[in-house]
Amino acid sequence: MSKRRQYNNLSAQIFLVHAFQYLLTIQFTKGCFIVDVKFQNVSLAYDNVNNILNNISFTIPEGQLTCLLGPSGCGKSTTLNLISGLLSPTGGQIFFGDQNVTKKDALARKVGMVFQNYALYPHMTVLDNICFPMKMAKVKKADRLKRGRELAALVHVETELSKKPNELSGGQQQRVAIARALAKSPSILLLDEPLSNLDARLRVEMREEIRRIQKETGVTTVFVTHDQEEAIHIADQIMVLNEGKIQQFTTPNRLYDQPDNLFVAKFIGSPIINTIPFANVRDDFKAVVPTRVFSDGVTVAIRAESIVPATDPHDHLTLLPLSGTQVQSNRFGRETSLSLNYGGHTIIADGFREQDLGRNGKPLQFALRPQGVFVFNQSGERVWPETIATNVSPIKPTEVIHA
Amino acid sequence: MTKKRISQALLIIILTLGAITMLVPFIWMLSTALKTAPETVKVPPTWIPKHMQWQNFVTAWHAAPFLTYFINSLIVTTVTTIGQLFTTILAAFAFSRLNFYGKNFLFALFLSTMMVPGEMLIIPNFVTLSKFSLINTYGALIIPWLASFFAVFTLRQTFNAIPNELYYAAKLDGSSDWHFLWTMMVPLSKSAITAIGILEVIGSWNSFMWPLIVTNTAKVRTLPVGLNAFTSDAGTQFQLLMAASTFVILPMIIVYLCLQKYIIAGISKSGLKG
C-alpha cells in the first residue's frame, strides 16, 4: 500500500492531502457529534456475586484517544462493552455528553466498534461491509456508496473494494473494520484489542494508522489493550484498570513518571520496574526521604534507567550514591543490561555504557537519578515523592526507553 | 515405498468393494427392468437380459396413474422441504443466539424426542390427523414433517460456530435479530442448510410407509406408494416394479449427483450423519 504511494510525486501528494483534509472536514462535521463519555458510580456484577466493575466514575474527554489498559480480567473489555451498550450496568449512570444513555441499547448510542477479530461479514465485499451500517440506517444507495468509497480512501483500502474479507491481509481487514465502524458517523469509536491479531511490525504500523485516522476524524476514541507499550504510544490519556477498579487515569508520561501505586509502577515500563523491600535499604534513603516515609515505606521501586554509573556526567542531578555488586552484564545491540545485587535483591539497570561496567562478582558504585525512584506503603500507594515537578528532569524517562 | 504402495492398493481394493456393494442393487434393478417376466425368476439369475424389454418402462408408466403420483410427490417434497427449512432455521437461531426462559430445558426435551423411534409415532400421528379429518389429504403428507429436531440440532451447531462478535457488530450496525438471521447467519451456513434440505428432499421423496398409511386414493398418493401397484395376491411383477422404481428414483439420483458436494460438506462440517 504505502510502497505504491511512494512513486507518486510530492506535489500530487500534497494536493491529495489537502483535498482529503477538506473532504474530511465536510464529511466528519456532518452528522457527527463529538461527545465525552461519563461514568457515574457504574457497577457491574454477574449473578449479584462477582463484581466485575465496582462503583467506578470517570470522564473520557471528547475528541481524544483514551486507552483502557490492564491485565486480562481487569474489567477493561467490560468497560468498553458498557460504553457500547452491549452490556448494561447493574448500577450507576452512563452519559454521552449531557445525554443519559444508561437505558439505551447499542444501536441508539450510535457507537462504532472494532472487534479483536474484526468481525467483518465474510460473505460481503469490502465495500458492502463498509456500507452495511449505512444500509441499515436507510441511507440512499448512491450516497452510501460515495461515502463508502471515501472511508475506504481514508483507511487506504480503496483498491480492495470488490474483494471478500478473507482475501485481505490482517492489516487490511483491520482497516476495513475501522472504516465500517466510522461509516455511521459514530459519536464514539471503540476498539477492542484491535492490534493483538497482527504481527509485531504491522502492529506498530497500524497503531500509527489508528492514531492518524483518529486525529483526522477527531472522533472520541476508546482503545482497549493489555499492552502498556502500545497504550503509551497511541493514547492521549490512559486509564489503568485492575480488578475492576481504576488504578490511575492520566496522560501516558505522567503515568510513567508519577505512578500512583505499585501496580501502575510495575505495569507501565519495560523492563519491569525494580522493587526492593524498603526495610533492606532504609538506611541508604535516610538522607533523602522524610521521617514519615522512613517509617511507612514498605517497597522501593527504581526504574532501570534511573540507575546510572557513579561517574555520570549528570552527576549534579543524582539523588544519592549507592554501592552494590555486579552480578552479570549483557549487551544487546545498543542496549546494555546490567544485573546488580543491591539490598539483597537483584535489580536491572540499563543506563550503563560498556566502559562504565565493572567485573562480575565485584563491587560496583552507582547512583540513582531523582526521577524514577518511588516508595510505596503497605497498601501499595505511593508515599514518596509526594508530588513530582514535571520539568525537573532534563531527560524524560519515556524518551530514553522508547526513542 | 513398497509398504506405501501396498497400503495404497489395499485402500483402493476396499473402496472398490464398497462401491460395488453400493452399485449392485442399482444394476440389478436396471437389469431386471429390462427382462421378461420368466427371466426375472430364472435360476441361475442372468445379469444381462437375453432380449432387452424396453417396453417394460412404457407398460409400467401406464399401469398406474404415475403422472398424478409424480406431481403429488413433487408438491409434497417441495412444501415439506421448504417448510421444514423455515422452521429449522428459526428454531436453530433461537437455540443458538437468543436467551429465553427454559431454553436449556426445552432443548433437552427436544433432544430426547430423537430417541423415540419413528415407528412409535405412526399411530399417535395418525389419530391426531384423523381427528382433524386430514387423512387422505396433502395435509396428512406434509404437516407431520414440517419440523425436524435432527435438522434443528445440526443447524444449531453450525450457527454456534459463527463468532459472537459478528452478531454484536451487526447489532451495533443496526441490524435486527430477524435481519441478522437472514442476511448473515443463513448465507454463512449455506452448505449446512443445503445439506439439510437435500437430506429432507431425499427422505420425503422416498418416504413410503407414511404416505401408504394416510392415503387411500390415487389422487393424493405419491410415487413410492404407486410402486405397490405391481404387487398383488397373485405375486409381484418384478420387471415392471423395477422399471417403475427406475423412474421413481431417477430424479433423486440427478439431485444427488448435482449437489453431492454440498451434502458431503454439510455432513462433514456438522459432524453428523443423516
XYZ file of C-alpha atoms in Angstrom:
677
model
C 0.000 0.000 0.000
C 2.484 2.620 1.159
C 5.033 1.426 -1.405
C 2.683 2.150 -4.228
C 2.187 5.641 -2.949
C 5.878 6.336 -2.744
C 6.017 6.628 -6.514
C 3.566 9.482 -6.634
C 5.290 12.782 -6.895
C 5.323 15.142 -3.980
C 3.068 17.890 -5.296
C 0.371 15.422 -6.173
C 0.652 14.072 -2.680
C 0.354 17.495 -1.123
C -2.650 18.219 -3.293
C -4.216 14.949 -2.294
C -3.612 15.556 1.370
C -5.254 18.970 1.165
C -8.156 17.713 -0.865
C -8.539 14.879 1.542
C -8.494 17.023 4.630
C -11.066 19.298 3.049
C -13.195 16.268 2.337
C -12.830 15.090 5.893
C -13.855 18.350 7.473
C -17.017 18.198 5.374
C -17.629 14.527 5.994
C -16.967 14.340 9.655
C -18.553 17.511 10.847
C -21.734 16.493 9.034
C -23.953 14.343 11.187
C -21.139 13.537 13.557
C -21.360 14.998 17.031
C -18.308 14.508 19.152
C -19.041 13.834 22.781
C -17.378 12.888 26.010
C -18.292 9.761 27.955
C -19.118 9.977 31.625
C -19.476 7.053 34.038
C -21.127 7.824 37.366
C -20.717 5.151 40.038
C -21.078 2.389 37.483
C -21.023 -1.182 38.757
C -21.444 -4.476 37.025
C -21.937 -7.761 38.792
C -22.825 -11.132 37.348
C -25.370 -13.049 39.401
C -25.048 -10.310 42.054
C -21.938 -12.058 43.303
C -18.865 -11.275 41.303
C -18.158 -7.608 40.959
C -16.615 -7.163 37.544
C -16.694 -3.405 37.958
C -17.018 -1.813 41.327
C -18.545 1.642 41.523
C -16.340 3.406 39.017
C -16.610 7.003 37.862
C -14.629 8.746 35.159
C -14.918 11.065 32.202
C -13.387 10.234 28.848
C -12.666 13.612 27.237
C -14.183 14.361 23.831
C -12.207 14.197 20.610
C -9.273 12.348 22.125
C -7.885 8.855 22.149
C -8.201 7.150 25.511
C -6.706 3.768 26.305
C -8.160 1.303 28.749
C -5.153 -0.633 29.928
C -4.831 -3.555 32.282
C -4.109 -7.246 32.602
C -6.696 -9.730 31.326
C -9.762 -9.932 33.505
C -9.274 -6.404 34.869
C -12.600 -5.170 33.502
C -11.351 -3.169 30.519
C -13.366 -5.022 27.878
C -16.349 -4.931 30.208
C -15.980 -1.167 30.464
C -15.861 -0.959 26.680
C -18.985 -3.077 26.346
C -20.747 -0.854 28.862
C -19.882 2.166 26.722
C -21.098 0.383 23.592
C -24.348 -0.690 25.207
C -23.786 -4.392 24.572
C -23.796 -4.738 28.358
C -25.997 -2.868 30.823
C -24.642 -1.802 34.203
C -26.213 -3.201 37.360
C -25.802 0.189 38.979
C -24.882 3.754 38.106
C -25.335 6.017 35.113
C -23.608 6.493 31.780
C -23.670 9.807 29.917
C -22.688 10.723 26.382
C -22.281 14.479 26.623
C -25.359 15.645 28.522
C -27.427 12.703 27.398
C -28.106 9.863 29.805
C -27.670 6.723 27.712
C -27.781 4.163 30.543
C -31.067 2.700 29.314
C -30.317 2.990 25.600
C -29.278 -0.009 23.547
C -26.183 -0.332 21.404
C -27.832 0.969 18.255
C -29.340 4.061 19.839
C -25.989 5.054 21.318
C -24.557 5.296 17.819
C -21.137 3.893 18.614
C -18.722 2.397 16.115
C -16.857 -0.654 17.265
C -13.863 -2.611 16.019
C -13.552 -6.108 17.441
C -10.397 -8.070 18.141
C -11.165 -10.490 15.298
C -12.552 -7.591 13.188
C -15.949 -9.329 12.786
C -16.143 -8.459 9.099
C -19.103 -10.025 7.332
C -17.339 -12.854 5.483
C -19.797 -13.176 2.610
C -19.824 -9.488 1.727
C -17.299 -7.491 -0.275
C -15.174 -4.821 1.355
C -17.401 -2.049 0.021
C -20.580 -3.828 1.181
C -19.035 -4.311 4.599
C -18.242 -0.622 4.917
C -21.658 0.375 3.605
C -23.628 -2.068 5.759
C -24.291 0.297 8.720
C -25.494 2.956 6.281
C -27.692 0.425 4.508
C -29.228 -0.387 7.878
C -29.730 3.326 8.513
C -31.523 3.510 5.128
C -29.043 5.905 3.534
C -29.699 6.202 -0.217
C -27.647 3.778 -2.262
C -25.741 6.411 -4.261
C -24.912 8.362 -1.077
C -23.745 5.379 0.866
C -21.565 4.073 -1.961
C -19.979 7.517 -2.269
C -19.271 7.704 1.443
C -18.136 4.067 1.494
C -15.502 4.906 -1.102
C -14.395 7.973 0.841
C -13.994 5.939 4.008
C -12.092 3.260 2.100
C -9.749 6.007 0.910
C -9.370 7.283 4.465
C -8.148 3.889 5.644
C -6.245 3.176 2.393
C -8.192 0.149 1.147
C -9.667 1.863 -1.930
C -8.106 -0.721 -4.274
C -9.614 -3.703 -2.458
C -13.274 -2.726 -2.637
C -14.588 -5.763 -4.501
C -12.618 -8.350 -2.512
C -14.023 -10.550 0.223
C -12.532 -10.151 3.732
C -10.670 -13.471 3.601
C -8.724 -12.266 0.563
C -7.247 -9.404 2.610
C -4.235 -9.350 4.911
C -4.766 -8.889 8.644
C -3.827 -5.213 8.457
C -6.244 -4.592 5.603
C -9.070 -6.375 7.413
C -8.352 -4.136 10.353
C -8.576 -1.046 8.144
C -11.880 -2.211 6.692
C -13.214 -2.826 10.191
C -12.284 0.729 11.176
C -13.893 2.144 8.042
C -17.073 0.211 8.788
C -17.085 1.469 12.364
C -16.742 5.050 11.097
C -19.448 4.611 8.450
C -22.336 5.640 10.644
C -20.519 8.778 11.828
C -20.318 7.387 15.341
C -20.310 9.622 18.374
C -17.648 7.347 19.818
C -15.277 4.864 18.227
C -14.490 1.796 20.323
C -11.580 -0.510 19.592
C -11.321 -3.781 21.479
C -7.722 -5.040 21.371
C -7.634 -4.268 17.657
C -3.932 -4.955 17.176
C -3.482 -8.224 19.012
C -4.063 -10.370 15.917
C -1.323 -8.636 13.928
C 2.386 -9.396 13.775
C 4.808 -7.080 15.579
C 5.796 -4.881 12.630
C 2.267 -4.470 11.348
C 1.112 -3.692 14.854
C 3.393 -0.671 15.015
C 2.257 0.444 11.562
C -1.427 0.042 12.371
C -1.150 1.825 15.667
C 0.225 4.861 13.830
C -2.621 4.477 11.346
C -5.231 4.417 14.072
C -3.621 7.495 15.583
C -3.731 9.249 12.205
C -7.337 8.282 11.487
C -8.385 9.398 14.951
C -6.631 12.768 14.529
C -8.134 13.302 11.088
C -11.660 12.439 12.101
C -11.482 13.902 15.592
C -13.833 11.210 16.861
C -13.722 10.372 20.567
C -11.916 7.039 20.626
C -11.604 4.401 23.309
C -8.941 1.787 22.763
C -8.655 -1.342 24.871
C -5.309 -3.060 25.198
C -3.253 -5.107 27.609
C -0.006 -3.910 26.045
C 1.401 -0.962 28.005
C 3.827 -0.005 25.250
C 1.006 0.173 22.702
C -1.033 2.306 25.081
C 1.840 4.718 25.753
C 2.441 5.217 22.046
C -1.127 5.714 20.937
C -3.054 7.355 23.742
C -3.776 10.915 24.792
C -4.584 9.502 28.184
C -4.559 6.077 29.733
C -6.857 4.545 32.279
C -5.115 1.714 34.099
C -7.584 -0.816 35.452
C -7.083 -3.730 37.777
C -9.618 -5.963 39.483
C -12.493 -3.770 38.377
C -11.038 -0.570 39.828
C -9.385 2.403 38.215
C -5.768 2.492 39.347
C -4.841 5.740 37.647
C -6.216 7.831 34.793
C -3.839 10.352 33.288
C -1.506 11.063 30.373
C 0.988 8.362 29.350
C 4.067 10.279 30.503
C 2.558 11.201 33.831
C 1.619 7.579 34.330
C 5.222 6.644 33.790
C 6.744 9.491 35.784
C 4.286 9.520 38.674
C 2.622 6.160 39.240
C 0.020 6.467 41.991
C 0.584 2.953 43.215
C 2.823 -0.051 42.960
C 0.529 -1.799 40.464
C 0.800 1.045 37.967
C 4.552 1.345 38.533
C 5.014 -2.319 37.785
C 2.567 -2.429 34.882
C 3.981 0.531 32.963
C 7.506 0.416 31.576
C 9.825 -2.176 30.165
C 11.914 -3.707 31.658
C 9.625 -4.039 34.652
C 10.484 -1.631 37.469
C 12.899 -2.968 40.121
C 11.339 -3.470 43.528
C 13.200 -3.950 46.779
C 11.739 -4.272 50.295
C 12.255 -0.846 51.829
C 13.435 -2.343 55.101
C 16.558 -3.766 53.379
C 17.739 -0.382 52.148
C 16.071 2.017 54.562
C 19.345 3.405 55.861
C 20.577 4.343 52.387
C 17.494 6.502 51.889
C 17.596 8.118 55.303
C 19.139 11.285 53.916
C 16.529 11.884 51.196
C 13.130 10.725 52.488
C 11.082 12.443 55.207
C 10.647 10.694 58.544
C 7.044 9.712 57.804
C 8.100 7.844 54.667
C 11.005 6.363 56.557
C 8.555 4.564 58.834
C 5.654 3.980 56.373
C 7.637 2.822 53.328
C 7.368 -0.866 52.514
C 8.619 -1.127 48.935
C 11.061 0.980 46.993
C 10.774 0.859 43.227
C 13.506 2.009 40.888
C 13.282 2.245 37.100
C 16.102 0.524 35.235
C 17.226 3.734 33.520
C 17.353 5.618 36.829
C 20.329 3.551 37.922
C 23.399 5.255 36.496
C 27.174 4.978 36.973
C 28.553 6.957 39.895
C 30.653 8.968 37.445
C 27.717 10.001 35.270
C 28.104 13.489 33.711
C 24.646 14.328 35.108
C 26.219 13.905 38.496
C 24.778 17.108 39.893
C 21.318 15.653 39.281
C 21.835 12.344 41.008
C 19.828 11.599 44.080
C 22.189 9.519 46.119
C 25.262 7.371 45.626
C 24.969 3.682 46.431
C 27.039 0.555 46.177
C 26.196 -2.984 45.211
C 27.693 -5.984 43.495
C 27.716 -6.524 39.744
C 26.139 -9.893 39.002
C 26.071 -10.026 35.237
C 26.110 -7.738 32.253
C 24.843 -8.199 28.713
C 24.827 -6.066 25.635
C 22.002 -6.349 23.075
C 22.926 -4.059 20.202
C 22.545 -0.556 21.536
C 21.122 -1.693 24.870
C 23.057 -2.899 27.850
C 21.508 -4.766 30.684
C 23.271 -4.923 33.999
C 22.206 -7.114 36.895
C 23.192 -5.725 40.258
C 22.857 -7.144 43.707
C 21.601 -4.384 45.928
C 19.879 -4.688 49.290
C 19.800 -8.455 48.938
C 17.888 -8.245 45.640
C 18.950 -8.488 42.038
C 17.983 -5.355 40.153
C 18.306 -4.495 36.476
C 19.953 -1.323 35.219
C 20.032 -0.260 31.584
C 21.625 3.194 31.905
C 25.211 1.932 31.804
C 27.609 2.180 28.895
C 30.020 -0.632 28.294
C 33.020 1.313 29.653
C 31.202 2.011 32.923
C 30.816 -1.668 33.716
C 32.966 -3.441 36.254
C 33.624 -7.132 36.638
C 31.053 -9.728 37.529
C 31.106 -10.530 41.242
C 32.969 -7.310 42.151
C 31.518 -4.347 43.999
C 30.183 -1.553 41.799
C 29.478 2.063 42.677
C 26.320 3.506 41.179
C 23.899 6.346 41.698
C 20.173 6.945 41.448
C 18.547 9.685 39.402
C 15.927 11.706 41.240
C 13.150 10.654 38.846
C 12.028 7.056 38.516
C 12.527 6.245 42.205
C 9.394 5.699 44.279
C 8.489 4.477 47.743
C 5.165 2.714 48.314
C 3.425 1.931 51.592
C 1.790 -1.242 52.867
C -1.316 -0.859 50.685
C 0.783 -0.108 47.596
C 0.130 3.649 47.473
C 2.952 5.979 46.606
C 4.181 7.847 49.684
C 7.311 9.337 48.168
C 7.925 11.531 46.287
C 4.615 13.180 47.178
C 4.432 15.397 44.124
C 6.924 15.452 41.344
C 7.560 18.623 39.423
C 7.250 17.537 35.802
C 10.056 19.685 34.426
C 12.843 18.665 36.770
C 14.358 16.066 34.553
C 16.482 17.100 31.585
C 15.912 13.662 30.097
C 12.382 12.343 30.003
C 12.478 8.707 31.007
C 9.923 7.726 28.362
C 12.161 9.099 25.649
C 15.113 7.181 26.977
C 13.268 3.932 26.795
C 11.105 4.262 23.747
C 13.148 6.569 21.497
C 7.963 -47.216 -0.711
C 6.592 -50.716 -1.242
C 4.812 -50.526 2.100
C 3.153 -47.352 0.984
C 2.162 -48.976 -2.286
C 0.659 -51.990 -0.569
C -1.440 -49.835 1.725
C -2.458 -47.759 -1.298
C -3.516 -50.902 -3.164
C -5.382 -52.187 -0.143
C -7.214 -48.918 0.172
C -8.255 -48.989 -3.472
C -9.461 -52.594 -3.172
C -11.572 -51.800 -0.102
C -13.040 -48.703 -1.695
C -13.789 -50.607 -4.910
C -15.543 -53.366 -2.978
C -17.573 -50.726 -1.127
C -18.526 -49.015 -4.365
C -19.550 -52.323 -5.974
C -21.683 -53.234 -2.954
C -23.454 -49.892 -3.279
C -23.923 -50.240 -7.031
C -25.129 -53.867 -7.260
C -28.737 -53.141 -6.226
C -28.975 -50.373 -8.821
C -27.511 -52.573 -11.550
C -29.814 -55.442 -10.566
C -32.763 -53.056 -10.690
C -31.859 -51.883 -14.181
C -31.158 -55.391 -15.393
C -34.449 -56.735 -14.007
C -36.355 -53.817 -15.519
C -35.220 -54.987 -18.966
C -36.072 -58.669 -18.531
C -39.152 -60.663 -19.453
C -41.310 -61.961 -16.596
C -39.962 -65.558 -16.732
C -36.375 -64.359 -16.906
C -36.703 -62.361 -13.649
C -37.148 -65.561 -11.626
C -34.778 -67.735 -13.651
C -32.152 -69.793 -11.822
C -29.266 -69.177 -12.143
C -30.001 -65.455 -12.478
C -28.757 -63.605 -15.528
C -27.115 -60.207 -15.262
C -27.627 -59.180 -18.856
C -31.142 -59.892 -20.235
C -31.304 -62.026 -23.391
C -33.769 -59.667 -25.064
C -33.951 -56.096 -23.839
C -37.585 -55.402 -22.905
C -37.646 -51.583 -23.270
C -41.429 -51.603 -23.452
C -41.455 -52.547 -19.727
C -40.994 -48.845 -18.916
C -43.993 -47.850 -21.019
C -46.138 -50.635 -19.559
C -45.142 -49.702 -16.022
C -45.848 -45.985 -16.571
C -49.392 -46.817 -17.758
C -50.056 -49.495 -15.145
C -50.861 -46.829 -12.540
C -51.525 -43.039 -12.609
C -47.838 -42.253 -12.291
C -48.178 -38.721 -13.615
C -50.500 -37.875 -10.701
C -48.179 -39.619 -8.277
C -45.254 -37.741 -9.715
C -46.982 -34.374 -9.281
C -48.060 -35.323 -5.750
C -44.522 -36.346 -4.844
C -43.246 -33.077 -6.246
C -45.739 -30.988 -4.250
C -45.238 -32.888 -1.007
C -41.446 -32.875 -1.262
C -41.219 -29.189 -2.158
C -43.584 -27.956 0.525
C -42.168 -30.264 3.197
C -38.603 -29.241 2.454
C -39.231 -25.504 2.327
C -41.452 -25.625 5.398
C -39.001 -27.710 7.342
C -36.075 -25.476 6.444
C -38.036 -22.439 7.569
C -38.913 -23.860 10.990
C -35.431 -25.313 11.351
C -33.684 -22.004 10.689
C -35.888 -20.147 13.153
C -35.573 -22.770 15.872
C -31.828 -23.179 15.386
C -31.365 -19.421 15.696
C -33.411 -19.308 18.878
C -31.434 -22.121 20.457
C -28.123 -20.736 19.277
C -28.384 -16.997 19.898
C -31.440 -15.954 21.890
C -31.817 -16.145 25.642
C -35.247 -17.112 26.863
C -36.751 -18.752 29.899
C -36.433 -22.546 29.852
C -34.170 -22.628 26.803
C -31.947 -25.427 28.048
C -34.856 -27.470 29.349
C -36.657 -27.135 26.042
C -33.551 -28.096 24.152
C -33.039 -31.195 26.289
C -36.689 -32.094 25.826
C -36.430 -31.793 22.050
C -33.198 -33.719 22.083
C -34.869 -36.559 23.949
C -37.502 -36.844 21.202
C -34.714 -38.001 18.911
C -34.598 -41.177 20.971
C -38.201 -42.056 20.134
C -38.250 -44.377 17.101
C -40.233 -43.091 14.112
C -42.482 -46.169 14.095
C -43.732 -45.276 17.577
C -45.136 -42.025 16.218
C -47.173 -43.558 13.407
C -50.246 -44.336 15.489
C -50.430 -41.121 17.552
C -49.827 -39.050 14.432
C -52.487 -40.965 12.545
C -55.006 -40.491 15.335
C -54.251 -36.779 15.571
C -54.630 -36.259 11.853
C -57.833 -38.239 11.650
C -59.324 -36.116 14.454
C -58.539 -33.084 12.317
C -60.026 -35.020 9.359
C -56.855 -34.600 7.407
C -56.490 -38.228 6.360
C -56.182 -38.645 2.599
C -55.160 -35.010 2.046
C -51.878 -33.275 1.272
C -52.017 -32.021 4.846
C -51.501 -35.517 6.160
C -48.464 -35.949 3.963
C -46.901 -32.590 4.788
C -47.765 -31.323 8.287
C -46.100 -34.039 10.409
C -42.792 -33.398 8.623
C -42.654 -29.636 8.918
C -40.343 -29.798 11.911
C -37.347 -31.998 12.423
C -35.288 -31.712 15.534
C -32.439 -33.525 13.919
C -32.214 -30.677 11.413
C -32.527 -28.070 14.177
C -29.735 -29.700 16.127
C -27.440 -29.878 13.091
C -28.043 -26.271 12.146
C -27.679 -25.038 15.714
C -24.176 -26.479 15.759
C -23.368 -24.593 12.565
C -24.870 -21.381 13.929
C -22.909 -21.750 17.153
C -19.687 -21.809 15.168
C -20.365 -18.302 13.836
C -18.473 -15.882 16.106
C -20.466 -13.820 18.566
C -18.622 -10.678 17.522
C -20.350 -10.871 14.160
C -23.684 -10.772 15.954
C -22.608 -7.824 18.105
C -21.149 -5.996 15.117
C -24.382 -6.420 13.180
C -26.400 -5.279 16.200
C -24.257 -2.158 16.550
C -24.675 -1.529 12.842
C -28.423 -1.501 13.276
C -29.396 -4.990 12.242
C -32.336 -6.655 13.992
C -32.242 -10.308 15.020
C -34.516 -11.153 12.098
C -32.375 -9.267 9.630
C -29.166 -10.705 11.059
C -30.555 -14.217 10.724
C -31.457 -13.905 7.056
C -28.614 -11.717 5.836
C -25.743 -13.136 7.907
C -26.465 -16.484 9.547
C -28.251 -18.087 6.603
C -25.775 -17.081 3.867
C -22.896 -18.115 6.130
C -24.451 -21.524 6.806
C -25.318 -22.155 3.180
C -23.651 -25.555 2.962
C -25.254 -26.888 6.148
C -28.668 -25.625 5.107
C -28.264 -27.130 1.638
C -27.280 -30.466 3.154
C -30.272 -30.448 5.488
C -32.507 -29.526 2.565
C -31.177 -32.280 0.322
C -31.479 -34.905 3.038
C -35.080 -33.845 3.540
C -35.788 -33.894 -0.209
C -34.440 -37.431 -0.464
C -36.227 -38.556 2.707
C -39.514 -37.034 1.670
C -39.336 -38.302 -1.919
C -38.524 -41.850 -0.848
C -40.941 -41.982 2.064
C -43.235 -44.989 1.701
C -44.748 -46.118 4.973
C -46.385 -42.868 5.999
C -47.983 -41.976 2.653
C -49.241 -45.561 2.361
C -50.949 -45.326 5.749
C -52.559 -41.885 5.463
C -53.727 -42.049 1.848
C -56.312 -44.278 0.290
C -56.950 -42.838 -3.160
C -54.692 -42.300 -6.155
C -55.489 -38.567 -6.038
C -53.057 -37.846 -3.222
C -50.731 -40.833 -3.360
C -47.038 -40.405 -4.022
C -44.640 -42.312 -6.256
C -43.251 -44.863 -3.747
C -46.799 -45.844 -2.832
C -47.575 -46.202 -6.509
C -44.966 -48.930 -6.739
C -47.343 -51.060 -4.713
C -49.492 -51.403 -7.829
C -47.238 -54.163 -9.128
C -47.690 -56.356 -6.107
C -50.910 -58.262 -5.816
C -52.206 -61.511 -4.318
C -51.072 -63.260 -7.475
C -47.478 -62.231 -6.902
C -45.161 -59.437 -7.938
C -44.389 -58.367 -11.477
C -40.724 -57.755 -10.840
C -39.775 -56.449 -14.256
C -42.476 -53.739 -14.103
C -41.777 -52.922 -10.465
C -38.115 -52.418 -11.275
C -38.889 -50.341 -14.356
C -41.129 -48.102 -12.259
C -38.538 -47.955 -9.479
C -36.017 -46.733 -12.013
C -38.040 -43.704 -12.979
C -39.049 -43.061 -9.362
C -35.522 -42.794 -8.121
C -34.118 -41.117 -11.230
C -34.898 -37.535 -10.080
C -33.175 -38.203 -6.739
C -30.087 -39.579 -8.417
C -29.912 -36.456 -10.546
C -30.376 -34.219 -7.487
C -27.733 -36.134 -5.588
C -25.198 -36.067 -8.413
C -25.649 -32.333 -8.873
C -25.422 -31.444 -5.209
C -23.250 -34.162 -3.679
C -20.527 -31.600 -2.979
C -22.860 -29.794 -0.559
C -24.145 -32.974 1.035
C -20.644 -34.173 1.868
C -19.534 -30.714 3.007
C -22.618 -30.231 5.154
C -22.361 -33.620 6.786
C -18.630 -33.475 7.456
C -18.900 -29.924 8.757
C -21.629 -30.654 11.257
C -20.006 -33.932 12.216
C -23.314 -35.738 11.962
C -24.773 -38.258 9.633
C -28.190 -38.089 8.058
